[in-house]
Short mmCIF file of C-alpha atoms in Angstrom, two decimals:
data_model
loop_
_atom_site.label_atom_id
_atom_site.label_comp_id
_atom_site.label_asym_id
_atom_site.label_seq_id
_atom_site.Cartn_x
_atom_site.Cartn_y
_atom_site.Cartn_z
CA MET A 1 159.23 64.92 175.05
CA ASN A 2 158.95 64.20 171.59
CA ASN A 3 161.82 64.20 169.00
CA SER A 4 160.88 67.35 167.20
CA ARG A 5 160.40 69.11 170.44
CA TRP A 6 163.68 68.61 171.66
CA ARG A 7 165.78 69.19 168.96
CA MET A 8 164.21 72.57 168.83
CA THR A 9 164.33 72.68 172.58
CA VAL A 10 168.26 72.04 172.28
CA LEU A 11 168.53 74.53 169.75
CA VAL A 12 166.33 77.89 171.47
CA ALA A 13 168.66 76.72 174.98
CA GLY A 14 172.22 76.60 172.36
CA HIS A 15 170.97 79.96 170.91
CA ALA A 16 170.97 82.03 173.67
CA VAL A 17 174.29 79.84 174.76
CA ASP A 18 175.95 81.83 171.49
CA ASP A 19 174.71 84.70 171.50
CA LEU A 20 174.93 85.10 175.70
CA TYR A 21 179.13 85.32 174.15
CA GLN A 22 178.10 89.06 171.92
CA GLY A 23 176.15 89.90 175.18
CA ALA A 24 179.55 89.35 176.81
CA VAL A 25 181.78 91.72 175.20
CA PRO A 26 180.11 94.92 176.33
CA ALA A 27 179.98 93.86 180.42
CA VAL A 28 184.42 92.30 179.60
CA VAL A 29 185.22 96.03 177.92
CA PRO A 30 184.69 97.90 181.49
CA PHE A 31 186.88 95.32 183.30
CA LEU A 32 189.40 95.57 180.40
CA VAL A 33 189.97 99.49 180.91
CA ALA A 34 189.97 98.99 184.75
CA GLU A 35 192.26 96.43 185.14
CA ARG A 36 194.68 97.51 181.80
CA SER A 37 194.39 101.25 182.05
CA TYR A 38 192.54 100.60 178.05
CA SER A 39 191.37 104.12 176.66
CA TYR A 40 188.56 104.94 175.23
CA LEU A 41 190.10 103.73 171.72
CA ALA A 42 191.63 100.58 172.88
CA ALA A 43 187.94 99.78 174.13
CA ALA A 44 186.47 100.39 171.12
CA GLY A 45 189.18 98.42 169.33
CA ILE A 46 188.29 95.50 170.85
CA THR A 47 184.43 95.96 170.64
CA VAL A 48 185.29 96.54 167.13
CA ALA A 49 186.97 92.92 167.08
CA ALA A 50 183.75 91.68 167.70
CA THR A 51 181.65 92.61 165.55
CA LEU A 52 183.74 93.47 163.01
CA LEU A 53 185.01 90.01 161.91
CA SER A 54 181.25 88.30 162.93
CA SER A 55 180.00 91.02 160.44
CA VAL A 56 182.21 90.65 157.58
CA VAL A 57 182.07 85.93 158.63
CA GLN A 58 179.00 85.84 158.72
CA PRO A 59 177.87 85.53 155.38
CA LEU A 60 180.80 83.82 154.11
CA PHE A 61 180.00 80.88 156.77
CA GLY A 62 176.88 80.67 154.76
CA VAL A 63 177.61 80.25 151.05
CA LEU A 64 180.04 77.50 152.63
CA THR A 65 177.31 75.32 154.41
CA ASP A 66 174.82 76.23 151.42
CA ARG A 67 177.18 74.37 149.33
CA ARG A 68 177.65 71.52 152.05
CA PRO A 69 176.18 71.35 154.51
CA MET A 70 178.07 71.69 157.78
CA PRO A 71 176.02 70.97 161.10
CA TRP A 72 179.11 70.16 162.92
CA LEU A 73 179.64 73.55 162.93
CA VAL A 74 177.01 74.45 165.41
CA PRO A 75 178.46 72.83 168.70
CA VAL A 76 181.66 73.76 167.28
CA GLY A 77 180.68 77.37 166.46
CA MET A 78 179.59 77.47 170.14
CA ILE A 79 182.31 76.10 171.72
CA VAL A 80 184.92 79.13 170.07
CA ALA A 81 183.10 81.30 170.74
CA GLY A 82 182.87 80.99 174.63
CA ALA A 83 186.09 79.95 174.14
CA GLY A 84 187.69 82.93 172.99
CA ILE A 85 185.73 85.03 175.88
CA GLY A 86 187.86 82.88 178.15
CA LEU A 87 190.90 83.26 176.96
CA CYS A 88 190.70 87.01 176.40
CA GLY A 89 191.77 87.91 180.02
CA LEU A 90 194.85 85.15 180.12
CA SER A 91 197.16 88.31 179.08
CA SER A 92 198.28 91.78 179.08
CA SER A 93 198.69 92.09 175.67
CA TYR A 94 196.08 93.88 174.03
CA LEU A 95 197.41 92.02 170.34
CA PHE A 96 196.01 88.81 172.59
CA THR A 97 192.25 90.48 173.99
CA TRP A 98 192.21 91.16 170.81
CA LEU A 99 192.61 88.54 168.92
CA ALA A 100 190.88 85.55 171.22
CA VAL A 101 187.88 88.53 171.37
CA ALA A 102 187.79 88.22 167.22
CA LEU A 103 187.73 84.44 167.99
CA SER A 104 184.69 84.94 169.74
CA GLY A 105 183.16 86.66 167.08
CA LEU A 106 184.18 83.93 163.91
CA GLY A 107 182.69 81.32 166.55
CA VAL A 108 179.61 83.02 166.59
CA ALA A 109 179.59 83.15 162.88
CA ALA A 110 180.01 79.42 162.07
CA TYR A 111 176.71 79.13 163.95
CA HIS A 112 174.42 81.19 162.97
CA PRO A 113 173.64 80.29 159.10
CA GLU A 114 173.59 75.84 160.62
CA ALA A 115 171.42 76.44 163.18
CA ALA A 116 169.01 78.62 161.31
CA ARG A 117 168.58 76.24 158.88
CA LEU A 118 168.59 73.25 161.38
CA ALA A 119 165.82 75.22 163.64
CA ARG A 120 163.36 76.00 160.21
CA ARG A 121 163.53 72.19 159.49
CA VAL A 122 162.43 71.06 162.73
CA SER A 123 159.70 73.40 163.41
CA ARG A 124 158.60 72.48 159.92
CA GLY A 125 158.74 76.29 158.83
CA GLY A 126 156.47 77.19 161.04
CA HIS A 127 156.22 81.35 162.17
CA VAL A 128 155.49 80.64 166.02
CA GLY A 129 159.04 77.57 165.83
CA MET A 130 161.22 80.22 164.30
CA GLY A 131 160.22 83.38 166.73
CA TRP A 132 161.16 80.44 170.40
CA PHE A 133 164.37 80.45 168.04
CA ALA A 134 164.91 83.93 167.66
CA LEU A 135 163.75 84.43 170.88
CA GLY A 136 166.44 82.12 172.69
CA GLY A 137 169.52 83.98 171.05
CA ASN A 138 167.95 87.63 172.07
CA VAL A 139 167.52 86.40 175.89
CA GLY A 140 171.10 84.99 175.67
CA PHE A 141 172.71 88.26 174.65
CA ALA A 142 170.59 90.49 177.20
CA LEU A 143 172.08 87.32 179.91
CA GLY A 144 175.57 88.06 178.23
CA PRO A 145 176.16 91.37 181.55
CA VAL A 146 174.53 89.24 183.76
CA PHE A 147 176.44 86.46 183.48
CA VAL A 148 179.71 88.15 182.78
CA THR A 149 179.31 90.83 185.99
CA PRO A 150 179.47 88.32 188.68
CA VAL A 151 181.99 86.23 187.28
CA LEU A 152 184.87 89.04 186.66
CA ALA A 153 183.77 91.30 189.52
CA PHE A 154 184.12 88.11 191.98
CA GLY A 155 187.50 87.09 190.39
CA GLY A 156 188.43 89.09 188.03
CA LEU A 157 190.04 89.25 184.60
CA ALA A 158 191.86 86.07 185.61
CA ALA A 159 188.67 84.32 186.33
CA SER A 160 187.90 84.61 182.16
CA PRO A 161 188.16 80.90 181.74
CA VAL A 162 184.68 80.31 183.88
CA LEU A 163 183.22 82.43 181.21
CA ALA A 164 183.80 80.06 178.31
CA VAL A 165 182.40 77.04 180.90
CA PRO A 166 178.57 77.29 179.52
CA ALA A 167 179.47 76.95 175.24
CA LEU A 168 181.38 73.72 176.42
CA VAL A 169 178.34 72.22 177.96
CA GLY A 170 176.06 73.93 175.58
CA GLY A 171 177.90 73.04 172.74
CA VAL A 172 178.46 68.63 173.71
CA LEU A 173 174.82 69.10 174.54
CA THR A 174 174.00 70.15 170.96
CA TRP A 175 176.41 67.25 170.11
CA VAL A 176 175.04 64.27 171.17
CA ALA A 177 171.34 65.96 170.49
CA GLN A 178 172.55 65.77 166.59
CA ARG A 179 173.56 62.60 166.89
CA GLY A 180 170.51 61.10 167.88
CA ALA A 181 168.71 62.53 165.01
CA ARG A 182 171.08 61.15 162.85
CA GLY A 183 169.03 58.56 159.88
CA ASN A 184 165.90 59.26 161.11
CA GLY A 185 165.03 60.07 157.97
CA GLY A 186 161.62 62.12 158.80
CA GLN A 187 162.75 65.93 159.22
CA PRO A 188 161.08 67.97 156.44
CA GLU A 189 163.44 71.26 154.58
CA ILE A 190 161.96 73.33 152.05
CA ARG A 191 161.52 72.30 148.71
CA ALA A 192 163.78 73.76 146.70
CA GLY A 193 162.57 76.47 144.68
CA ARG A 194 163.22 79.41 142.99
CA ASP A 195 165.73 82.65 144.64
CA ASP A 196 164.63 86.01 144.77
CA TRP A 197 167.77 88.21 145.79
CA ARG A 198 165.63 91.25 144.65
CA GLN A 199 163.64 91.11 147.59
CA PHE A 200 166.23 89.14 149.12
CA GLY A 201 168.33 92.35 148.80
CA ARG A 202 165.67 94.50 150.11
CA LEU A 203 165.13 92.37 153.40
CA THR A 204 168.52 93.12 153.74
CA VAL A 205 168.53 96.98 154.12
CA VAL A 206 165.53 96.02 156.51
CA VAL A 207 167.37 93.96 158.81
CA ILE A 208 170.77 96.38 158.45
CA ALA A 209 168.46 99.40 159.65
CA ARG A 210 166.58 97.50 162.41
CA SER A 211 170.34 96.02 164.14
CA MET A 212 171.49 100.00 163.62
CA VAL A 213 168.96 101.81 166.05
CA THR A 214 168.90 98.77 167.76
CA PHE A 215 172.24 99.11 168.51
CA GLY A 216 172.36 102.84 169.02
CA LEU A 217 169.37 102.48 171.65
CA GLY A 218 171.14 99.51 173.42
CA THR A 219 174.56 101.84 173.73
CA PHE A 220 172.81 105.48 174.39
CA LEU A 221 169.29 104.47 176.34
CA ALA A 222 170.60 103.39 179.81
CA ILE A 223 172.76 106.62 179.74
CA TRP A 224 170.15 109.04 178.30
CA VAL A 225 167.41 107.74 180.82
CA ALA A 226 169.90 108.43 183.65
CA GLN A 227 169.71 111.73 182.65
CA ARG A 228 165.63 112.35 181.87
CA VAL A 229 164.72 110.95 184.71
CA GLY A 230 167.62 110.46 187.48
CA GLY A 231 170.22 108.30 188.16
CA LEU A 232 172.47 105.22 187.18
CA ILE A 233 169.32 102.28 188.68
CA ALA A 234 166.69 104.59 185.92
CA GLY A 235 169.04 103.97 183.02
CA SER A 236 169.46 100.23 184.21
CA VAL A 237 165.69 100.08 184.70
CA ALA A 238 164.95 101.33 180.91
CA LEU A 239 167.55 98.46 179.75
CA VAL A 240 165.40 95.51 181.19
CA VAL A 241 162.30 96.94 179.93
CA LEU A 242 163.51 97.22 176.60
CA PHE A 243 165.00 94.07 176.69
CA GLY A 244 162.91 92.29 178.50
CA VAL A 245 159.42 93.47 176.50
CA GLY A 246 161.57 92.82 172.66
CA ALA A 247 161.62 89.12 174.52
CA ALA A 248 158.41 88.52 174.78
CA GLY A 249 157.72 90.72 170.77
CA THR A 250 160.10 88.32 169.13
CA LEU A 251 157.60 85.50 170.21
CA LEU A 252 154.51 87.75 169.72
CA GLY A 253 155.43 88.09 165.84
CA GLY A 254 155.58 84.65 165.29
CA VAL A 255 151.75 84.72 166.33
CA LEU A 256 150.47 88.31 164.30
CA ALA A 257 152.24 86.17 161.28
CA GLU A 258 150.36 83.52 161.39
CA ARG A 259 147.02 85.36 161.48
CA TRP A 260 147.75 88.11 159.95
CA GLY A 261 150.37 87.58 157.43
CA ARG A 262 154.70 88.52 157.55
CA ILE A 263 154.70 91.16 155.57
CA ARG A 264 151.66 93.30 157.00
CA VAL A 265 153.10 92.55 160.11
CA VAL A 266 156.69 93.60 159.46
CA ARG A 267 155.20 96.70 157.49
CA VAL A 268 152.73 98.00 160.72
CA SER A 269 155.80 96.98 163.40
CA TYR A 270 157.99 99.14 161.36
CA ALA A 271 155.75 102.42 160.34
CA LEU A 272 154.91 102.19 164.28
CA GLY A 273 158.80 102.32 165.74
CA VAL A 274 159.25 106.09 163.26
CA PRO A 275 156.61 107.70 166.39
CA ALA A 276 157.87 105.06 169.36
CA VAL A 277 162.21 106.63 168.88
CA ALA A 278 161.04 109.84 168.67
CA GLY A 279 159.20 109.58 172.07
CA VAL A 280 161.82 108.05 173.70
CA ALA A 281 163.91 111.08 172.79
CA LEU A 282 161.67 113.55 173.16
CA ALA A 283 159.41 111.91 176.36
CA PRO A 284 159.11 113.66 179.62
CA GLY A 285 160.76 112.64 183.01
CA PRO A 286 159.10 108.65 183.58
CA ALA A 287 157.10 108.60 180.42
CA VAL A 288 159.67 107.83 178.24
CA TYR A 289 159.49 103.97 179.69
CA VAL A 290 156.15 103.76 177.98
CA PHE A 291 158.16 104.76 174.43
CA VAL A 292 161.29 102.53 175.50
CA ALA A 293 158.32 99.49 175.89
CA LEU A 294 156.94 100.95 172.29
CA THR A 295 159.55 100.83 170.97
CA ALA A 296 161.21 96.91 172.07
CA VAL A 297 157.54 95.71 170.37
CA THR A 298 157.83 97.20 167.30
CA LEU A 299 162.26 96.53 166.76
CA TYR A 300 161.79 92.95 168.09
CA VAL A 301 158.31 92.20 166.34
CA PRO A 302 159.65 91.37 163.12
CA PHE A 303 163.05 89.88 164.62
CA SER A 304 162.58 86.42 163.48
CA LEU A 305 160.19 87.13 160.21
CA HIS A 306 163.15 88.06 158.48
CA THR A 307 164.25 84.64 158.65
CA THR A 308 161.88 82.89 157.55
CA LEU A 309 160.97 85.52 155.20
CA GLY A 310 165.43 85.31 154.35
CA GLN A 311 164.89 81.62 153.33
CA ASP A 312 161.54 81.76 151.61
CA TYR A 313 163.32 84.52 149.52
CA LEU A 314 166.36 82.12 149.00
CA PRO A 315 164.89 78.54 149.28
CA ASN A 316 168.62 77.17 147.92
CA ARG A 317 170.87 79.55 150.09
CA LEU A 318 168.77 78.49 153.37
CA GLY A 319 172.49 79.08 155.42
CA THR A 320 173.59 82.28 153.26
CA ALA A 321 169.31 83.33 154.02
CA GLY A 322 170.22 82.55 158.05
CA GLY A 323 174.06 83.82 157.97
CA VAL A 324 172.50 87.66 156.48
CA THR A 325 169.02 87.80 158.93
CA LEU A 326 169.33 86.27 162.21
CA GLY A 327 173.80 86.60 162.47
CA LEU A 328 174.37 90.25 160.44
CA ALA A 329 171.28 91.17 161.86
CA VAL A 330 172.71 91.20 165.27
CA SER A 331 176.05 92.06 164.75
CA VAL A 332 176.19 94.66 161.88
CA GLY A 333 174.61 97.29 163.88
CA GLY A 334 177.54 98.15 166.62
CA LEU A 335 179.89 99.31 163.71
CA ALA A 336 177.42 102.43 163.00
CA ALA A 337 177.44 102.70 166.97
CA PRO A 338 180.35 104.64 167.20
CA ALA A 339 178.63 107.66 164.77
CA VAL A 340 176.08 107.53 166.97
CA GLY A 341 177.97 108.52 169.73
CA ALA A 342 180.04 110.93 167.05
CA LEU A 343 177.32 112.46 166.29
CA ALA A 344 175.98 112.96 171.39
CA SER A 345 179.25 114.88 170.90
CA ALA A 346 179.18 116.79 168.48
CA ALA A 347 175.64 118.00 169.54
CA THR A 348 174.21 116.72 172.50
CA LEU A 349 172.85 112.74 173.53
CA GLN A 350 168.88 113.86 172.71
CA TRP A 351 169.43 114.87 168.92
CA ALA A 352 172.03 111.74 168.01
CA LEU A 353 168.77 109.35 169.89
CA LEU A 354 166.20 111.77 167.57
CA SER A 355 168.29 110.18 164.90
CA LEU A 356 167.84 106.79 164.91
CA VAL A 357 164.22 107.73 163.81
CA VAL A 358 165.47 107.59 160.38
CA LEU A 359 166.37 104.22 160.78
CA PRO A 360 163.01 102.73 161.28
CA LEU A 361 161.67 104.93 158.55
CA VAL A 362 164.49 103.30 156.06
CA ALA A 363 162.91 99.82 157.58
CA TRP A 364 159.36 100.75 156.59
CA VAL A 365 160.00 102.23 152.81
CA ALA A 366 161.87 99.15 151.89
CA ALA A 367 159.58 97.39 153.58
CA ARG A 368 157.16 98.29 151.36
CA GLY A 369 158.60 96.85 148.20
CA LEU A 370 158.85 93.17 149.98
CA ALA A 371 156.50 90.65 148.42
CA GLU A 372 155.31 87.67 150.07
CA PRO A 373 156.84 84.73 149.14
CA VAL A 374 155.82 81.69 147.06
CA ARG A 375 156.47 78.70 150.60
CA CYS A 376 156.86 75.58 148.93
CA GLY A 377 156.45 72.00 149.97
CA LEU A 378 157.94 70.23 152.20
CA GLU A 379 159.22 67.13 152.15
CA PRO A 380 161.69 64.51 154.19
CA ARG A 381 165.55 65.58 154.39
#
């Protein structure tokens, strides 16, 4: 395995480890409710601790790393993300738990901007390479509950330090890989051009709309399908379809972009997302799974393309671009999920899910104003 492929493998695996701790938070909350009798409001506060701080701080880390590259933030951010989740079960104090989860969110925020910059350089600006990097994050997020649930089910909240182990291992391996790559002088970097903030602003609207519909579905899909088809297992299967097909869609996006261009792929994806999301809310019985799969494709195919577009729109601020398109894209949607829940309480869950149709429509309208950026050449760093 050549050096570039080894470095990309480490970055993909590291992205999976880092984002595992975003997926871990929803899995930890039920154990906090069961062992400490947290109210629904208190439980929601734990989720906000992770998503709010990460959403606010992530672009700031991007700005800082644009002024001065900080590659050490990649392993350190990963370790801090794991340490926060590892600490969250060690005290009965709500404040301590809230701060521990917030610390994890801070680590996630610190990781993404520099990791996205490194991944773009190692992949030589290729869409498929960035697709693999994005896939790592999506897989990690999906594996969060798979990892957390058996650990806490067996050992209770007192076993939470075990949850930090992947971050410690991944952080050390990433640090070693970075040290081995120093001084090779052969990795390319995008040659700086003119920053296009107007286009990046449009892209940010697309990113936020996509994040909101993804989080809304991820939060309530299992409940809806359990009601529609019958049984908790049916709901869990729907989530497996959403995340599994979505992971494949992440890679497919890079392949399609190489053939037809990023802008066209993004526009078509969100246009198809409108009827797909509507189908999730309206399809009878098991037919809902077909629309869940179609929705997963339409939402995940553009995911990695957001990152490369953002970096090409802001070639002088790759950290800021990565922080928004990779980090903010994942975390900000969590802040909108309570609004979907409130609508479900006021009307019905079906109407709440049907309202999500507006979001891919907003993304499509914003994407119609996007233009393919002029990609500058590559030069050694």
